[in-house]
């Protein structure tokens, strides 16, 4: 193949005129496609059910950005847990980097929600309504007659309905499934702003899956660009065995009874089925490319053709460049070891922080702008504000404060003992009184215990302001 065909300066879905080259992939079939369907439907079920499943009263997955509340696997995270959220995100990024170094862009083809919805939902509906590749091309080229209008309206209506359902699930992740159900039962006119948001999300999803499609993976998704940085000649990717496929004299169309090896031709019969089945419209025989999402459709199609012409399977397979060039097996490289070491350290830190995390978090701060007050009996008093966050689904009852570091007393304004409702924030004001003789400086560090009955739940630290004469 000529160099200008092998090496491109534009993406595969743009033609020579700079316009969109619409991709009409052939309907895939085969062993890997069957496995992908099982994986995809399992992930679809998880994706749809996750915001509606609860563990100990907590939504299994929730990312409420507006209220800064997150639930991950039923474990609630508050703004005060932001450091945990950051570490978990960094851990996820390192894991993806390690996975990409080892196995290429396999996440995109097997687990990415964009690919799953596009290939296993929207394209399958398209195959059902418009037919396979050839029928879709003919339908696209034919004039707008009754048949074309009917098929387009049916397909677009179903696409819009599915986009609307996806938008509802997406909203459940953002605002919580209970809130979403309440909005639905109240009626759309009672929550117009939420309805507008829902329609905007619906429009975005419809645009992505009905028109933008594979362009998301090629243009919008940063992971495709990241792949070029992380891959090396030892990474396992969907690869074409050019050594076997090209031979000495290159590819040649199949002729029955012909001895291809004797003629010096490779096993590739130049049928273009691997190109026709590709959802991003590339020719995998040109090597690893930006657009390839490792979906394995070309592997299945090539294996089917090889079986029909009585040649060995595996001309296109999961392999590394070194495996094809040097026949070396997969090995755990120093680069992978480095990523793995960082990943293990981060996971250890995250687990340790999760175990040290308290269900009740307390913050006690001196009231800004207030000086200390001197009382009878050489008593020094400071005023504070407190915030208690209950991260559990149960009420914390009979909450009280005790001074642990100094002899003194704490008086809570308006009440002595109180309850902190489940998943709520309780705020208030308290006074701390300490004998001046107990103070070691003008800014002593205090340690305060937060109790439920006689059980210590949390400790908080703050500074106590006193007169310099007792320093």
Short mmCIF file of C-alpha atoms in Angstrom, two decimals, residues 11-471:
data_model
loop_
_atom_site.label_atom_id
_atom_site.label_comp_id
_atom_site.label_asym_id
_atom_site.label_seq_id
_atom_site.Cartn_x
_atom_site.Cartn_y
_atom_site.Cartn_z
CA UNK A 11 -8.78 11.36 11.16
CA UNK A 12 -10.43 8.47 9.37
CA UNK A 13 -13.95 9.93 9.48
CA UNK A 14 -13.02 13.04 7.44
CA UNK A 15 -12.89 12.74 3.65
CA UNK A 16 -10.52 14.51 1.23
CA UNK A 17 -12.89 17.48 1.00
CA UNK A 18 -12.80 17.94 4.77
CA UNK A 19 -16.38 16.79 5.25
CA UNK A 20 -17.77 14.12 7.56
CA UNK A 21 -17.34 10.62 6.13
CA UNK A 22 -20.31 8.81 7.61
CA UNK A 23 -19.44 5.32 8.89
CA UNK A 24 -21.78 2.44 8.04
CA UNK A 25 -20.23 -0.53 9.87
CA UNK A 26 -21.23 -4.06 9.07
CA UNK A 27 -23.11 -5.87 11.83
CA UNK A 28 -20.44 -7.76 13.81
CA UNK A 29 -20.68 -11.38 14.87
CA UNK A 30 -18.40 -13.95 16.38
CA UNK A 31 -16.90 -15.16 19.64
CA UNK A 32 -15.62 -11.85 20.95
CA UNK A 33 -18.81 -10.03 19.98
CA UNK A 34 -20.81 -12.56 21.99
CA UNK A 35 -18.58 -11.98 25.02
CA UNK A 36 -18.85 -8.22 24.56
CA UNK A 37 -22.64 -8.44 24.53
CA UNK A 38 -22.68 -10.25 27.87
CA UNK A 39 -20.24 -7.77 29.40
CA UNK A 40 -22.11 -4.79 27.93
CA UNK A 41 -25.55 -5.87 29.09
CA UNK A 42 -24.19 -6.57 32.56
CA UNK A 43 -22.63 -3.09 32.70
CA UNK A 44 -25.82 -1.53 31.31
CA UNK A 45 -27.82 -3.20 34.05
CA UNK A 46 -25.33 -1.92 36.63
CA UNK A 47 -25.33 1.59 35.16
CA UNK A 48 -29.13 1.84 35.19
CA UNK A 49 -29.63 0.19 38.60
CA UNK A 50 -26.78 1.85 40.52
CA UNK A 51 -28.60 5.11 41.41
CA UNK A 52 -31.70 3.21 42.53
CA UNK A 53 -29.97 0.60 44.71
CA UNK A 54 -29.37 1.52 48.35
CA UNK A 55 -26.96 0.16 50.95
CA UNK A 56 -27.73 1.07 54.57
CA UNK A 57 -30.03 3.77 53.26
CA UNK A 58 -27.36 5.33 51.04
CA UNK A 59 -27.69 5.46 47.27
CA UNK A 60 -25.14 3.06 45.77
CA UNK A 61 -23.69 5.72 43.42
CA UNK A 62 -24.47 9.43 43.56
CA UNK A 63 -22.52 12.49 42.41
CA UNK A 64 -24.55 15.42 43.73
CA UNK A 65 -22.29 18.28 42.69
CA UNK A 66 -24.81 20.98 43.64
CA UNK A 67 -25.03 19.86 47.28
CA UNK A 68 -21.45 18.51 47.28
CA UNK A 69 -22.57 15.06 48.38
CA UNK A 70 -21.17 11.90 46.87
CA UNK A 71 -21.97 8.24 47.44
CA UNK A 72 -19.50 5.70 46.11
CA UNK A 73 -20.52 2.04 46.52
CA UNK A 74 -22.95 3.12 49.24
CA UNK A 75 -20.24 4.97 51.14
CA UNK A 76 -21.11 8.68 51.65
CA UNK A 77 -18.56 11.41 51.01
CA UNK A 78 -19.03 15.01 52.15
CA UNK A 79 -17.10 18.20 51.30
CA UNK A 80 -14.91 17.46 54.33
CA UNK A 81 -13.94 14.17 52.64
CA UNK A 82 -12.72 15.87 49.49
CA UNK A 83 -9.17 14.63 50.08
CA UNK A 84 -10.46 11.05 49.99
CA UNK A 85 -12.34 11.73 46.78
CA UNK A 86 -9.21 13.23 45.20
CA UNK A 87 -7.05 10.26 46.20
CA UNK A 88 -9.65 7.81 44.86
CA UNK A 89 -9.75 9.70 41.53
CA UNK A 90 -5.93 9.72 41.30
CA UNK A 91 -5.96 5.99 42.05
CA UNK A 92 -8.47 5.48 39.23
CA UNK A 93 -6.32 7.45 36.79
CA UNK A 94 -3.18 5.46 37.70
CA UNK A 95 -5.14 2.21 37.31
CA UNK A 96 -6.34 3.26 33.84
CA UNK A 97 -2.78 4.25 32.91
CA UNK A 98 -1.44 0.87 34.04
CA UNK A 99 -4.24 -0.94 32.24
CA UNK A 100 -3.55 1.02 29.04
CA UNK A 101 0.21 0.37 29.18
CA UNK A 102 -0.49 -3.35 29.48
CA UNK A 103 -3.59 -3.85 27.32
CA UNK A 104 -4.06 -0.74 25.21
CA UNK A 105 -7.47 0.84 24.74
CA UNK A 106 -9.42 -2.25 25.78
CA UNK A 107 -11.48 -0.17 28.25
CA UNK A 108 -12.95 1.78 25.32
CA UNK A 109 -14.13 -1.29 23.45
CA UNK A 110 -15.45 -3.30 26.38
CA UNK A 111 -16.40 -1.02 29.29
CA UNK A 112 -16.85 2.58 28.16
CA UNK A 113 -20.51 3.73 28.50
CA UNK A 114 -20.24 5.61 25.19
CA UNK A 115 -19.23 2.46 23.31
CA UNK A 116 -21.72 0.25 25.13
CA UNK A 117 -24.70 2.51 24.40
CA UNK A 118 -23.56 3.21 20.84
CA UNK A 119 -22.72 -0.33 19.74
CA UNK A 120 -25.04 -2.43 21.88
CA UNK A 121 -28.13 -0.23 21.96
CA UNK A 122 -28.34 2.43 19.24
CA UNK A 123 -26.55 0.54 16.45
CA UNK A 124 -28.52 -2.64 17.13
CA UNK A 125 -31.74 -0.63 16.79
CA UNK A 126 -30.32 0.81 13.57
CA UNK A 127 -29.59 -2.67 12.21
CA UNK A 128 -33.15 -3.70 13.12
CA UNK A 129 -34.78 -0.72 11.35
CA UNK A 130 -32.39 0.16 8.50
CA UNK A 131 -30.71 -3.20 7.91
CA UNK A 132 -27.03 -4.12 7.65
CA UNK A 133 -24.24 -2.08 6.05
CA UNK A 134 -25.36 -2.41 2.43
CA UNK A 135 -28.99 -1.61 3.21
CA UNK A 136 -27.96 1.44 5.27
CA UNK A 137 -25.79 2.81 2.45
CA UNK A 138 -28.61 2.34 -0.09
CA UNK A 139 -31.13 3.97 2.26
CA UNK A 140 -28.81 6.93 2.83
CA UNK A 141 -28.36 7.49 -0.93
CA UNK A 142 -31.98 7.06 -1.98
CA UNK A 143 -34.30 10.10 -2.24
CA UNK A 144 -36.69 11.05 0.54
CA UNK A 145 -39.58 8.77 -0.34
CA UNK A 146 -42.25 7.29 1.95
CA UNK A 147 -40.06 4.34 2.98
CA UNK A 148 -37.08 6.49 3.95
CA UNK A 149 -39.23 9.01 5.85
CA UNK A 150 -41.00 6.20 7.74
CA UNK A 151 -37.75 4.49 8.75
CA UNK A 152 -36.06 7.73 9.74
CA UNK A 153 -39.02 8.87 11.88
CA UNK A 154 -39.25 5.48 13.63
CA UNK A 155 -35.49 5.38 14.28
CA UNK A 156 -35.21 9.00 15.44
CA UNK A 157 -38.26 8.63 17.72
CA UNK A 158 -36.80 5.52 19.38
CA UNK A 159 -33.40 7.25 19.70
CA UNK A 160 -35.06 10.24 21.37
CA UNK A 161 -37.01 8.02 23.78
CA UNK A 162 -33.88 6.10 24.79
CA UNK A 163 -31.97 9.39 25.16
CA UNK A 164 -34.75 10.62 27.45
CA UNK A 165 -34.48 7.49 29.61
CA UNK A 166 -30.67 7.84 29.76
CA UNK A 167 -31.10 11.49 30.78
CA UNK A 168 -33.38 10.42 33.66
CA UNK A 169 -30.81 7.90 34.88
CA UNK A 170 -28.08 10.53 34.55
CA UNK A 171 -30.18 12.98 36.58
CA UNK A 172 -30.67 10.31 39.26
CA UNK A 173 -26.89 10.20 39.66
CA UNK A 174 -26.76 13.98 40.07
CA UNK A 175 -29.74 14.81 42.30
CA UNK A 176 -30.50 11.40 43.83
CA UNK A 177 -33.05 8.77 42.81
CA UNK A 178 -35.48 9.70 45.61
CA UNK A 179 -35.55 13.31 44.47
CA UNK A 180 -36.03 12.25 40.85
CA UNK A 181 -38.94 9.96 41.73
CA UNK A 182 -40.52 12.75 43.76
CA UNK A 183 -40.18 15.17 40.85
CA UNK A 184 -41.84 12.64 38.54
CA UNK A 185 -44.75 11.95 40.91
CA UNK A 186 -45.25 15.68 41.56
CA UNK A 187 -45.58 16.33 37.84
CA UNK A 188 -43.29 18.20 35.44
CA UNK A 189 -45.02 21.56 35.91
CA UNK A 190 -44.12 21.54 39.61
CA UNK A 191 -40.40 21.40 38.78
CA UNK A 192 -39.94 23.32 35.54
CA UNK A 193 -36.21 23.94 36.05
CA UNK A 194 -35.57 20.21 36.47
CA UNK A 195 -37.67 19.49 33.37
CA UNK A 196 -35.57 21.96 31.36
CA UNK A 197 -32.38 20.31 32.63
CA UNK A 198 -33.78 16.91 31.70
CA UNK A 199 -34.58 18.06 28.17
CA UNK A 200 -31.11 19.58 27.79
CA UNK A 201 -29.51 16.27 28.84
CA UNK A 202 -31.84 14.44 26.46
CA UNK A 203 -30.77 16.71 23.61
CA UNK A 204 -27.08 16.16 24.41
CA UNK A 205 -27.44 12.37 24.49
CA UNK A 206 -29.53 12.38 21.31
CA UNK A 207 -26.91 14.53 19.55
CA UNK A 208 -24.11 12.21 20.68
CA UNK A 209 -25.74 8.90 19.73
CA UNK A 210 -27.73 9.98 16.67
CA UNK A 211 -25.16 12.22 14.98
CA UNK A 212 -21.78 12.70 16.71
CA UNK A 213 -21.38 8.96 17.38
CA UNK A 214 -17.84 7.59 16.92
CA UNK A 215 -16.52 11.17 16.78
CA UNK A 216 -16.77 11.21 20.59
CA UNK A 217 -14.09 8.51 20.80
CA UNK A 218 -11.94 10.10 18.10
CA UNK A 219 -12.23 13.83 18.79
CA UNK A 220 -13.81 14.56 22.18
CA UNK A 221 -12.49 11.83 24.48
CA UNK A 222 -9.04 12.65 25.95
CA UNK A 223 -8.35 8.97 26.59
CA UNK A 224 -7.72 8.43 22.87
CA UNK A 225 -4.96 11.00 22.99
CA UNK A 226 -3.61 9.52 26.23
CA UNK A 227 -3.30 6.17 24.50
CA UNK A 228 -0.63 7.51 22.15
CA UNK A 229 1.52 8.52 25.13
CA UNK A 230 1.09 5.32 27.13
CA UNK A 231 1.37 2.60 24.48
CA UNK A 232 4.67 1.01 23.61
CA UNK A 233 5.79 -2.00 21.56
CA UNK A 234 5.04 -4.33 24.49
CA UNK A 235 1.39 -3.27 24.96
CA UNK A 236 -1.26 -5.84 24.04
CA UNK A 237 -3.61 -4.31 21.44
CA UNK A 238 -5.85 -5.45 18.59
CA UNK A 239 -3.13 -5.93 15.97
CA UNK A 240 -2.76 -7.19 12.42
CA UNK A 241 0.00 -9.75 11.93
CA UNK A 242 1.66 -8.10 8.94
CA UNK A 243 4.43 -10.71 8.88
CA UNK A 244 1.94 -13.44 8.15
CA UNK A 245 -0.62 -11.33 6.30
CA UNK A 246 1.69 -9.61 3.80
CA UNK A 247 4.21 -12.35 3.04
CA UNK A 248 6.98 -11.53 0.55
CA UNK A 249 4.76 -10.22 -2.25
CA UNK A 250 1.94 -8.65 -0.22
CA UNK A 251 -1.77 -9.35 -0.16
CA UNK A 252 -3.70 -11.07 -2.91
CA UNK A 253 -7.34 -11.88 -3.56
CA UNK A 254 -8.27 -15.46 -2.74
CA UNK A 255 -8.38 -18.04 -5.54
CA UNK A 256 -9.57 -21.54 -4.75
CA UNK A 257 -6.90 -24.21 -4.94
CA UNK A 258 -4.06 -21.68 -5.18
CA UNK A 259 -0.88 -22.29 -3.18
CA UNK A 260 -0.42 -18.81 -1.70
CA UNK A 261 2.77 -19.65 0.19
CA UNK A 262 4.46 -20.99 -2.91
CA UNK A 263 3.61 -17.79 -4.74
CA UNK A 264 4.97 -15.70 -1.85
CA UNK A 265 1.68 -14.06 -0.92
CA UNK A 266 0.51 -13.57 2.64
CA UNK A 267 -2.66 -14.92 4.24
CA UNK A 268 -4.57 -11.60 3.91
CA UNK A 269 -6.96 -12.02 0.98
CA UNK A 270 -7.71 -8.28 0.82
CA UNK A 271 -11.45 -8.79 1.36
CA UNK A 272 -11.84 -5.51 3.31
CA UNK A 273 -14.26 -7.15 5.75
CA UNK A 274 -12.16 -5.92 8.70
CA UNK A 275 -12.56 -2.39 7.35
CA UNK A 276 -16.31 -2.71 6.71
CA UNK A 277 -17.01 -3.98 10.23
CA UNK A 278 -14.95 -1.29 12.01
CA UNK A 279 -17.20 1.16 13.93
CA UNK A 280 -14.64 3.97 13.47
CA UNK A 281 -13.97 3.28 9.77
CA UNK A 282 -10.23 2.48 9.87
CA UNK A 283 -8.12 -0.19 8.24
CA UNK A 284 -6.49 -2.14 11.08
CA UNK A 285 -3.93 -3.47 8.61
CA UNK A 286 -2.23 -0.07 8.72
CA UNK A 287 -1.23 -0.65 12.33
CA UNK A 288 -2.35 0.79 15.67
CA UNK A 289 -4.24 4.03 15.06
CA UNK A 290 -5.81 6.79 17.09
CA UNK A 291 -9.36 5.76 16.14
CA UNK A 292 -9.06 2.10 17.19
CA UNK A 293 -11.07 1.36 20.34
CA UNK A 294 -10.05 -2.33 20.57
CA UNK A 295 -13.64 -3.49 20.06
CA UNK A 296 -12.48 -6.82 18.48
CA UNK A 297 -15.04 -6.63 15.65
CA UNK A 298 -12.22 -6.98 13.10
CA UNK A 299 -10.85 -10.04 14.94
CA UNK A 300 -14.19 -11.84 14.70
CA UNK A 301 -14.69 -10.89 11.05
CA UNK A 302 -11.17 -11.91 10.02
CA UNK A 303 -11.43 -15.22 11.86
CA UNK A 304 -14.68 -15.95 10.02
CA UNK A 305 -13.05 -15.25 6.65
CA UNK A 306 -9.95 -17.32 7.51
CA UNK A 307 -12.19 -20.22 8.44
CA UNK A 308 -14.05 -19.97 5.12
CA UNK A 309 -10.86 -20.00 3.03
CA UNK A 310 -9.31 -22.75 5.17
CA UNK A 311 -6.47 -20.63 6.59
CA UNK A 312 -5.39 -20.39 10.26
CA UNK A 313 -7.25 -17.92 12.47
CA UNK A 314 -5.51 -15.14 14.36
CA UNK A 315 -4.37 -12.99 11.46
CA UNK A 316 -5.87 -10.13 13.49
CA UNK A 317 -5.63 -10.81 17.20
CA UNK A 318 -4.69 -9.43 20.61
CA UNK A 319 -0.92 -9.07 20.38
CA UNK A 320 1.93 -6.67 20.99
CA UNK A 321 4.26 -5.29 18.34
CA UNK A 322 7.11 -7.32 19.85
CA UNK A 323 4.95 -10.43 19.74
CA UNK A 324 4.42 -10.00 16.00
CA UNK A 325 7.94 -8.88 15.13
CA UNK A 326 10.01 -11.00 17.55
CA UNK A 327 7.49 -13.65 18.74
CA UNK A 328 8.12 -12.59 22.35
CA UNK A 329 5.50 -13.31 24.98
CA UNK A 330 3.84 -10.77 27.24
CA UNK A 331 6.03 -9.74 30.17
CA UNK A 332 5.67 -7.44 33.16
CA UNK A 333 7.94 -4.55 32.17
CA UNK A 334 9.73 -2.15 34.56
CA UNK A 335 7.32 0.55 33.40
CA UNK A 336 4.37 -1.56 34.50
CA UNK A 337 6.12 -2.32 37.78
CA UNK A 338 6.50 1.41 38.41
CA UNK A 339 2.81 2.08 37.80
CA UNK A 340 1.87 -0.93 39.92
CA UNK A 341 4.01 0.26 42.84
CA UNK A 342 2.41 3.71 42.78
CA UNK A 343 -1.02 2.10 42.52
CA UNK A 344 -0.39 -0.18 45.52
CA UNK A 345 0.82 2.77 47.62
CA UNK A 346 -2.23 4.88 46.70
CA UNK A 347 -4.65 2.04 47.42
CA UNK A 348 -2.98 1.50 50.79
CA UNK A 349 -3.26 5.20 51.66
CA UNK A 350 -6.90 5.28 50.55
CA UNK A 351 -7.84 2.18 52.58
CA UNK A 352 -6.06 3.56 55.64
CA UNK A 353 -7.86 6.90 55.36
CA UNK A 354 -11.21 5.17 54.91
CA UNK A 355 -10.70 3.17 58.09
CA UNK A 356 -9.65 6.29 60.01
CA UNK A 357 -12.63 8.28 58.75
CA UNK A 358 -15.24 9.03 61.44
CA UNK A 359 -18.98 8.77 60.94
CA UNK A 360 -19.42 12.04 62.82
CA UNK A 361 -17.13 14.91 61.92
CA UNK A 362 -16.76 17.88 64.26
CA UNK A 363 -15.36 21.35 63.64
CA UNK A 364 -15.01 23.86 66.50
CA UNK A 365 -13.80 27.38 65.65
CA UNK A 366 -13.45 30.56 67.69
CA UNK A 367 -16.04 33.17 66.77
CA UNK A 368 -14.23 35.65 64.49
CA UNK A 369 -13.55 39.08 65.91
CA UNK A 370 -14.31 38.07 69.52
CA UNK A 371 -11.81 38.52 72.37
CA UNK A 372 -11.76 36.48 75.57
CA UNK A 373 -13.97 37.44 78.52
CA UNK A 374 -12.74 37.53 82.13
CA UNK A 375 -15.25 36.26 84.70
CA UNK A 376 -15.38 36.01 88.49
CA UNK A 377 -13.01 33.56 90.12
CA UNK A 378 -10.19 34.14 87.60
CA UNK A 379 -12.17 32.34 84.87
CA UNK A 380 -11.42 33.05 81.18
CA UNK A 381 -14.24 32.47 78.67
CA UNK A 382 -14.12 32.13 74.85
CA UNK A 383 -17.06 31.79 72.48
CA UNK A 384 -17.01 29.26 69.61
CA UNK A 385 -19.14 28.01 66.76
CA UNK A 386 -19.39 24.28 66.08
CA UNK A 387 -20.45 22.18 63.11
CA UNK A 388 -21.29 18.49 63.40
CA UNK A 389 -21.82 16.41 60.27
CA UNK A 390 -23.53 13.06 60.63
CA UNK A 391 -22.35 10.93 57.69
CA UNK A 392 -24.49 7.93 58.62
CA UNK A 393 -28.14 7.04 57.94
CA UNK A 394 -28.97 6.93 61.67
CA UNK A 395 -29.57 9.74 64.15
CA UNK A 396 -26.80 10.43 66.66
CA UNK A 397 -28.57 11.03 69.97
CA UNK A 398 -27.67 12.81 73.21
CA UNK A 399 -24.62 14.59 71.82
CA UNK A 400 -22.48 16.54 74.29
CA UNK A 401 -19.01 18.13 74.51
CA UNK A 402 -16.26 17.52 77.05
CA UNK A 403 -12.92 19.26 77.49
CA UNK A 404 -10.15 16.65 77.28
CA UNK A 405 -6.95 18.70 77.42
CA UNK A 406 -7.72 21.15 80.27
CA UNK A 407 -9.80 21.40 83.40
CA UNK A 408 -12.77 23.53 82.50
CA UNK A 409 -16.32 23.35 81.28
CA UNK A 410 -18.22 23.68 78.00
CA UNK A 411 -21.67 25.23 77.81
CA UNK A 412 -23.69 24.86 74.64
CA UNK A 413 -26.06 27.74 73.93
CA UNK A 414 -29.81 26.89 74.12
CA UNK A 415 -29.36 23.23 75.11
CA UNK A 416 -27.01 20.87 76.86
CA UNK A 417 -27.55 17.60 74.97
CA UNK A 418 -28.97 17.39 71.46
CA UNK A 419 -29.39 15.04 68.48
CA UNK A 420 -27.68 15.19 65.07
CA UNK A 421 -30.12 13.91 62.40
CA UNK A 422 -28.98 11.31 59.87
CA UNK A 423 -27.01 12.74 56.95
CA UNK A 424 -27.47 16.26 58.26
CA UNK A 425 -25.37 19.17 59.46
CA UNK A 426 -25.96 20.61 62.94
CA UNK A 427 -24.54 24.02 63.84
CA UNK A 428 -24.48 25.99 67.05
CA UNK A 429 -22.58 28.14 69.53
CA UNK A 430 -20.78 27.15 72.72
CA UNK A 431 -18.74 28.79 75.49
CA UNK A 432 -15.56 27.31 76.95
CA UNK A 433 -14.52 28.44 80.41
CA UNK A 434 -11.07 27.68 81.87
CA UNK A 435 -9.31 28.86 85.02
CA UNK A 436 -6.55 31.29 84.05
CA UNK A 437 -4.05 29.26 86.08
CA UNK A 438 -4.60 26.30 83.73
CA UNK A 439 -3.42 28.26 80.70
CA UNK A 440 0.16 27.88 79.53
CA UNK A 441 0.12 30.63 76.89
CA UNK A 442 -2.10 33.26 75.36
CA UNK A 443 -3.17 30.75 72.69
CA UNK A 444 -3.53 27.31 74.23
CA UNK A 445 -4.43 24.34 72.05
CA UNK A 446 -7.60 22.65 73.28
CA UNK A 447 -8.76 19.11 72.66
CA UNK A 448 -12.54 18.61 72.77
CA UNK A 449 -14.39 15.30 72.82
CA UNK A 450 -17.78 14.82 71.16
CA UNK A 451 -19.84 12.19 72.96
CA UNK A 452 -23.08 10.34 72.38
CA UNK A 453 -24.15 9.46 75.92
CA UNK A 454 -20.82 8.13 77.27
CA UNK A 455 -19.36 7.02 73.91
CA UNK A 456 -16.59 9.14 72.41
CA UNK A 457 -17.39 9.70 68.73
CA UNK A 458 -14.91 12.32 67.60
CA UNK A 459 -12.27 14.74 68.85
CA UNK A 460 -11.73 18.28 67.66
CA UNK A 461 -8.96 20.78 68.30
CA UNK A 462 -9.09 24.56 68.54
CA UNK A 463 -7.22 27.49 70.10
CA UNK A 464 -8.15 29.20 73.37
CA UNK A 465 -7.34 32.89 73.70
CA UNK A 466 -6.18 34.12 77.12
CA UNK A 467 -4.41 37.11 78.69
CA UNK A 468 -0.67 37.44 78.11
CA UNK A 469 -0.07 38.00 81.84
CA UNK A 470 -0.64 34.29 82.37
CA UNK A 471 1.81 33.23 79.67
#
